[in-house]
Amino acid sequence: MNKLSHFDENGQAIMVDVSNKPLTARTAIAEGRIYVNQEIFAAIEKGTSKKGDILGTARLAGIMAAKKTSEIIPLCHPIFISKISISFKLESKTCSVYTSAETKTTGQTGIEMEALHAVTAVLLTIYDMCKAIDHTMKISDIRLIHKTGGKSGTYNIGDK
Amino acid sequence: MNKLSHFDENGQAIMVDVSNKPLTARTAIAEGRIYVNQEIFAAIEKGTSKKGDILGTARLAGIMAAKKTSEIIPLCHPIFISKISISFKLESKTCSVYTSAETKTTGQTGIEMEALHAVTAVLLTIYDMCKAIDHTMKISDIRLIHKTGGKSGTYNIGDK
Amino acid sequence: MNKLSHFDENGQAIMVDVSNKPLTARTAIAEGRIYVNQEIFAAIEKGTSKKGDILGTARLAGIMAAKKTSEIIPLCHPIFISKISISFKLESKTCSVYTSAETKTTGQTGIEMEALHAVTAVLLTIYDMCKAIDHTMKISDIRLIHKTGGKSGTYNIGDK
Amino acid sequence: MNKLSHFDENGQAIMVDVSNKPLTARTAIAEGRIYVNQEIFAAIEKGTSKKGDILGTARLAGIMAAKKTSEIIPLCHPIFISKISISFKLESKTCSVYTSAETKTTGQTGIEMEALHAVTAVLLTIYDMCKAIDHTMKISDIRLIHKTGGKSGTYNIGDK
Amino acid sequence: MNKLSHFDENGQAIMVDVSNKPLTARTAIAEGRIYVNQEIFAAIEKGTSKKGDILGTARLAGIMAAKKTSEIIPLCHPIFISKISISFKLESKTCSVYTSAETKTTGQTGIEMEALHAVTAVLLTIYDMCKAIDHTMKISDIRLIHKTGGKSGTYNIGDK
Amino acid sequence: MNKLSHFDENGQAIMVDVSNKPLTARTAIAEGRIYVNQEIFAAIEKGTSKKGDILGTARLAGIMAAKKTSEIIPLCHPIFISKISISFKLESKTCSVYTSAETKTTGQTGIEMEALHAVTAVLLTIYDMCKAIDHTMKISDIRLIHKTGGKSGTYNIGDK
């Protein structure tokens, strides 16, 4: 049994055939986090409320990156995306920025990679904008937390 | 004092002026990790030695993504890249794949974001290729571990 | 009431959810104009009939740009485009080139931005090809003149 | 004498040979304007100061578009860009948003098209974000107002 | 009668209107070949079985290029691609590598250009990876060998 | 001895380190050919002189594709291109269109792949525009015929 669907029976990479799959509504939510030092945390907090809008820039980076997922991930199908939204939580206790991305499509393949790609672009953009202060930031805990649609159906992290 | 160089004095996002900076040799190394379950770990190990080459695909994704960094990160300068290489370590103890990316340029801006972007593309590609088996993978510990060149000079993680 | 559909209830940019909208046939026509000096006007006229085909190059630029609209406009949905055509009128009285772009799709979102983006790419390309003669050209009067389909239905300039 | 440098002696389109030109510092400033109705003008004004940041989104669109200029304009050389910044003025008298883009490079070709392309992307993004309110917006008055560097030297609008 | 569908009745390039065509299942297979010298042939053979995986790299290049077809071919419609796979045959007698690409979609336009574009990207990538040994390689015999779907129906090379 | 410079000592794909190579002037010329049937040959001939400008469209496709070479060929360095030009010969005897592309740069790596990539984009575009008439066209004889610059110096086909 071949569970790695991105390879054919000879172990060669393919973009898998989804031509016989029905069009179904699909959603995905991914999350991730960047740990920063206190000076950066303060700058992000301040920037968000007043000026130097780091998170606003990162949000757009995430939305635009989701649209480029199939250019970055070699075996991803190009798909129509019907929604992308990005959320943030500033967590002072852990000195980190939490982000999540929600994506939707109606299609023959899932929309998980678009949500995950949006999250990484958001976090890399925060890194880029803050690295003049300090390089020790760490991007972590990127994972899928929810999906619906497709043959494998609904998934919620913690279900298993 | 404005330490967030990606904003002007009014807090507006800019692509910072590097026109007066000298061309210097620059290198960067970034790292990251994806935690997988045992079935996926075994598939990656097997794939690498025989067929279904997951890491080979992920390596190319990382190299190609590094070239697209300034398209994904809004305020990154487009730059010439003179080297990109990707390494892997399979760590059975933690059931994770460790990756690092090394980038080089001679230019007016740093090459850190290219190394970090390569690492995230590598890890997302592994995720994509293995998600048919299990969705609980987690991408973590993405950070810069070394850089040389530029005004801020050499940085090694742990230096601080 | 929130009329700016590109922001959520907290004023954060989103790519709006169109997943519940029906697929409908949509068309759009946009127009624009570039004012040039007499030497350039003569070169364009001559080029079109004989050689140095400025308008032919600009037409292709417009068609190709329409396909890249969702890469340039941050909150635009990527969509299938079923038709793009570009027209020109050389207006000697005003020493200007008039262009219009017509686009079609069957989808969940409109095709207006693709027509407008095609028009700007056409005009910028004319600018680029003629700027060795003179830099005082002016691009103006870019607007939507017609659209059909979608919830807001048909629009014709001057209707209002 | 062939003043249309984008065509060879047979009138065929070429990307002109700049290999013998020296590397020189170059700057460009372009401007443009979008005329909107009063409801949109109020929304932009409000959005800028509080939430629903239309101009912040448009600014990033302009910066990212400048980096894609050689993909959109067929005969443009790909170049390194060392600075991009975008400014706005809200002009209540004419119910319009004025924008200007400043670009810099050190290279063998000019940076004017990048500034002009940034301006059009900014204005199209404003259009996109406000079109749910009203479609009668008009984008106008896009032109180069200043450039330095290169064989043709400094240009200021009005000089001629 | 105008058989060149990419031009309108005035001979102007257009992206043809497919908005009234039904969505149909479509497939295409294209093939091509690169002639190399014996040293390169041996390197490819060896690389494939052990290390320095030239064909694996070329395969991914072909898959990724298929997704970019409408960016490279000016009048191609952007389309959803539901499958891409690449095959190789090493032919020692002619000292050449044979490749074929199979593509599928369900859409209003054909998928032939995606298969042909994949084949050229595969062959160019082999060229790129082997050119340090010898520059006399030749890429040849690129053609469509099979297609199904659309108004013109099934085509097999040799049918005619 | 490792002659396949796109692999490291472990046989892993890398974008080779050119950071220590000097900037040198480099040129390349590549050629290729498409064999068509007589009806297509006549259409191309007619189109070129009057309307339906197939070769003009193909020329622009080639120029624009050259700029995208490092996006299509995985291990190619992104480089500045200082010239691209495309030539055609219509050869009635063989019922084929011959094309050649000339490229120039001053850089640390060669410009051969850009010339070869331009040639394939030119030929694929001709194919695309003529395929409504007949699918039996064949793209062949793509090769490098001349290069200068770099460590390996000048190469002319037939030298060897």
mmCIF file of N, CA and C in Angstrom, chain C residues 55-56 59-64 66-67 81-88 100-104, chain E residues 2-18 73-77 109, chain F residues 52-54 57 125 128-129 131:
data_model
loop_
_atom_site.group_PDB
_atom_site.id
_atom_site.type_symbol
_atom_site.label_atom_id
_atom_site.label_comp_id
_atom_site.label_asym_id
_atom_site.label_seq_id
_atom_site.Cartn_x
_atom_site.Cartn_y
_atom_site.Cartn_z
ATOM 1 N N LEU C 55 2.340 49.443 -30.202
ATOM 2 C CA LEU C 55 1.032 49.031 -29.687
ATOM 3 C C LEU C 55 0.897 47.509 -29.614
ATOM 4 N N GLY C 56 1.524 46.794 -30.535
ATOM 5 C CA GLY C 56 1.506 45.331 -30.473
ATOM 6 C C GLY C 56 2.193 44.823 -29.210
ATOM 7 N N ARG C 59 -0.048 45.699 -26.240
ATOM 8 C CA ARG C 59 -1.211 44.799 -26.170
ATOM 9 C C ARG C 59 -0.861 43.499 -25.446
ATOM 10 N N LEU C 60 0.273 42.910 -25.808
ATOM 11 C CA LEU C 60 0.679 41.670 -25.144
ATOM 12 C C LEU C 60 0.975 41.907 -23.665
ATOM 13 N N ALA C 61 1.581 43.046 -23.361
ATOM 14 C CA ALA C 61 1.837 43.371 -21.960
ATOM 15 C C ALA C 61 0.532 43.425 -21.181
ATOM 16 N N GLY C 62 -0.502 43.992 -21.786
ATOM 17 C CA GLY C 62 -1.801 44.082 -21.117
ATOM 18 C C GLY C 62 -2.428 42.721 -20.898
ATOM 19 N N ILE C 63 -2.353 41.887 -21.912
ATOM 20 C CA ILE C 63 -2.929 40.542 -21.789
ATOM 21 C C ILE C 63 -2.207 39.749 -20.696
ATOM 22 N N MET C 64 -0.873 39.811 -20.706
ATOM 23 C CA MET C 64 -0.110 39.057 -19.708
ATOM 24 C C MET C 64 -0.296 39.636 -18.301
ATOM 25 N N ALA C 66 -2.987 41.080 -17.139
ATOM 26 C CA ALA C 66 -4.307 40.702 -16.613
ATOM 27 C C ALA C 66 -4.216 39.383 -15.861
ATOM 28 N N LYS C 67 -3.378 38.469 -16.387
ATOM 29 C CA LYS C 67 -3.225 37.162 -15.743
ATOM 30 C C LYS C 67 -2.493 37.257 -14.404
ATOM 31 N N ILE C 81 -9.494 33.334 -16.125
ATOM 32 C CA ILE C 81 -9.897 34.384 -17.058
ATOM 33 C C ILE C 81 -10.242 33.704 -18.370
ATOM 34 N N SER C 82 -11.447 33.943 -18.887
ATOM 35 C CA SER C 82 -11.812 33.238 -20.118
ATOM 36 C C SER C 82 -11.631 34.086 -21.378
ATOM 37 N N LYS C 83 -11.390 35.390 -21.220
ATOM 38 C CA LYS C 83 -11.099 36.223 -22.391
ATOM 39 C C LYS C 83 -10.382 37.499 -21.968
ATOM 40 N N ILE C 84 -9.427 37.927 -22.753
ATOM 41 C CA ILE C 84 -8.826 39.259 -22.613
ATOM 42 C C ILE C 84 -8.605 39.803 -24.011
ATOM 43 N N SER C 85 -9.087 41.001 -24.273
ATOM 44 C CA SER C 85 -8.721 41.667 -25.525
ATOM 45 C C SER C 85 -8.478 43.145 -25.255
ATOM 46 N N ILE C 86 -7.636 43.721 -26.086
ATOM 47 C CA ILE C 86 -7.174 45.105 -25.900
ATOM 48 C C ILE C 86 -7.430 45.870 -27.195
ATOM 49 N N SER C 87 -7.980 47.078 -27.100
ATOM 50 C CA SER C 87 -8.158 47.918 -28.291
ATOM 51 C C SER C 87 -7.436 49.255 -28.136
ATOM 52 N N PHE C 88 -7.171 49.860 -29.269
ATOM 53 C CA PHE C 88 -6.489 51.169 -29.275
ATOM 54 C C PHE C 88 -7.212 52.147 -30.198
ATOM 55 N N SER C 100 -8.589 50.375 -24.430
ATOM 56 C CA SER C 100 -9.590 49.740 -23.578
ATOM 57 C C SER C 100 -9.295 48.248 -23.522
ATOM 58 N N ALA C 101 -9.666 47.636 -22.406
ATOM 59 C CA ALA C 101 -9.442 46.206 -22.188
ATOM 60 C C ALA C 101 -10.751 45.562 -21.800
ATOM 61 N N GLU C 102 -11.040 44.437 -22.428
ATOM 62 C CA GLU C 102 -12.244 43.690 -22.091
ATOM 63 C C GLU C 102 -11.851 42.335 -21.521
ATOM 64 N N THR C 103 -12.458 41.985 -20.402
ATOM 65 C CA THR C 103 -12.150 40.710 -19.754
ATOM 66 C C THR C 103 -13.442 39.963 -19.447
ATOM 67 N N LYS C 104 -13.329 38.638 -19.404
ATOM 68 C CA LYS C 104 -14.478 37.797 -19.072
ATOM 69 C C LYS C 104 -14.048 36.672 -18.142
ATOM 70 N N ASN E 2 -10.872 32.437 -40.438
ATOM 71 C CA ASN E 2 -9.726 32.675 -39.575
ATOM 72 C C ASN E 2 -9.404 31.461 -38.735
ATOM 73 N N LYS E 3 -8.385 30.745 -39.123
ATOM 74 C CA LYS E 3 -8.025 29.549 -38.369
ATOM 75 C C LYS E 3 -7.059 29.849 -37.226
ATOM 76 N N LEU E 4 -6.433 31.002 -37.276
ATOM 77 C CA LEU E 4 -5.507 31.357 -36.208
ATOM 78 C C LEU E 4 -6.303 32.007 -35.097
ATOM 79 N N SER E 5 -6.777 31.196 -34.155
ATOM 80 C CA SER E 5 -7.744 31.681 -33.186
ATOM 81 C C SER E 5 -7.159 32.693 -32.210
ATOM 82 N N HIS E 6 -5.838 32.832 -32.170
ATOM 83 C CA HIS E 6 -5.238 33.784 -31.247
ATOM 84 C C HIS E 6 -5.224 35.208 -31.794
ATOM 85 N N PHE E 7 -5.854 35.429 -32.959
ATOM 86 C CA PHE E 7 -5.960 36.786 -33.509
ATOM 87 C C PHE E 7 -7.418 37.086 -33.781
ATOM 88 N N ASP E 8 -7.806 38.330 -33.560
ATOM 89 C CA ASP E 8 -9.179 38.713 -33.890
ATOM 90 C C ASP E 8 -9.276 39.027 -35.388
ATOM 91 N N GLU E 9 -10.432 39.520 -35.807
ATOM 92 C CA GLU E 9 -10.658 39.729 -37.242
ATOM 93 C C GLU E 9 -9.758 40.817 -37.827
ATOM 94 N N ASN E 10 -9.132 41.618 -36.948
ATOM 95 C CA ASN E 10 -8.182 42.620 -37.440
ATOM 96 C C ASN E 10 -6.735 42.152 -37.341
ATOM 97 N N GLY E 11 -6.542 40.895 -36.989
ATOM 98 C CA GLY E 11 -5.180 40.382 -36.890
ATOM 99 C C GLY E 11 -4.482 40.780 -35.604
ATOM 100 N N GLN E 12 -5.264 41.193 -34.599
ATOM 101 C CA GLN E 12 -4.665 41.594 -33.323
ATOM 102 C C GLN E 12 -4.678 40.421 -32.350
ATOM 103 N N ALA E 13 -3.587 40.263 -31.613
ATOM 104 C CA ALA E 13 -3.494 39.163 -30.647
ATOM 105 C C ALA E 13 -4.550 39.298 -29.556
ATOM 106 N N ILE E 14 -5.229 38.219 -29.246
ATOM 107 C CA ILE E 14 -6.163 38.187 -28.126
ATOM 108 C C ILE E 14 -6.005 36.886 -27.343
ATOM 109 N N MET E 15 -6.452 36.896 -26.109
ATOM 110 C CA MET E 15 -6.630 35.638 -25.406
ATOM 111 C C MET E 15 -8.067 35.268 -25.698
ATOM 112 N N VAL E 16 -8.231 34.191 -26.457
ATOM 113 C CA VAL E 16 -9.529 33.894 -27.051
ATOM 114 C C VAL E 16 -10.596 33.634 -26.014
ATOM 115 N N ASP E 17 -11.801 33.988 -26.383
ATOM 116 C CA ASP E 17 -12.950 33.845 -25.504
ATOM 117 C C ASP E 17 -13.379 32.380 -25.418
ATOM 118 N N VAL E 18 -13.200 31.784 -24.253
ATOM 119 C CA VAL E 18 -13.650 30.399 -24.085
ATOM 120 C C VAL E 18 -14.848 30.343 -23.139
ATOM 121 N N ILE E 73 3.787 31.509 -21.827
ATOM 122 C CA ILE E 73 3.169 31.548 -23.164
ATOM 123 C C ILE E 73 2.116 32.654 -23.151
ATOM 124 N N PRO E 74 2.321 33.739 -23.908
ATOM 125 C CA PRO E 74 1.517 34.958 -23.704
ATOM 126 C C PRO E 74 0.007 34.793 -23.807
ATOM 127 N N LEU E 75 -0.473 33.955 -24.735
ATOM 128 C CA LEU E 75 -1.911 33.913 -24.958
ATOM 129 C C LEU E 75 -2.580 32.679 -24.367
ATOM 130 N N CYS E 76 -1.850 31.944 -23.542
ATOM 131 C CA CYS E 76 -2.389 30.781 -22.832
ATOM 132 C C CYS E 76 -3.319 31.226 -21.706
ATOM 133 N N HIS E 77 -4.424 30.532 -21.538
ATOM 134 C CA HIS E 77 -5.286 30.778 -20.387
ATOM 135 C C HIS E 77 -4.670 30.147 -19.136
ATOM 136 N N THR E 109 -10.343 24.937 -21.720
ATOM 137 C CA THR E 109 -9.293 24.951 -22.734
ATOM 138 C C THR E 109 -8.403 23.735 -22.545
ATOM 139 N N GLY F 52 -1.738 39.590 -37.853
ATOM 140 C CA GLY F 52 -1.670 38.317 -37.158
ATOM 141 C C GLY F 52 -0.211 37.999 -36.913
ATOM 142 N N ASP F 53 0.441 38.852 -36.163
ATOM 143 C CA ASP F 53 1.896 38.817 -36.072
ATOM 144 C C ASP F 53 2.359 37.733 -35.097
ATOM 145 N N ILE F 54 2.461 36.503 -35.613
ATOM 146 C CA ILE F 54 2.880 35.368 -34.795
ATOM 147 C C ILE F 54 4.307 35.532 -34.287
ATOM 148 N N THR F 57 4.758 38.162 -31.529
ATOM 149 C CA THR F 57 4.317 37.651 -30.226
ATOM 150 C C THR F 57 5.336 36.681 -29.647
ATOM 151 N N THR F 125 5.598 29.272 -28.093
ATOM 152 C CA THR F 125 4.581 30.287 -28.398
ATOM 153 C C THR F 125 4.099 30.156 -29.840
ATOM 154 N N ASP F 128 1.783 27.252 -29.796
ATOM 155 C CA ASP F 128 0.491 27.602 -29.188
ATOM 156 C C ASP F 128 -0.395 28.375 -30.159
ATOM 157 N N MET F 129 0.199 29.288 -30.885
ATOM 158 C CA MET F 129 -0.604 30.152 -31.749
ATOM 159 C C MET F 129 -1.065 29.451 -33.033
ATOM 160 N N LYS F 131 -1.580 25.902 -33.186
ATOM 161 C CA LYS F 131 -2.082 24.551 -32.936
ATOM 162 C C LYS F 131 -3.552 24.383 -33.293
#
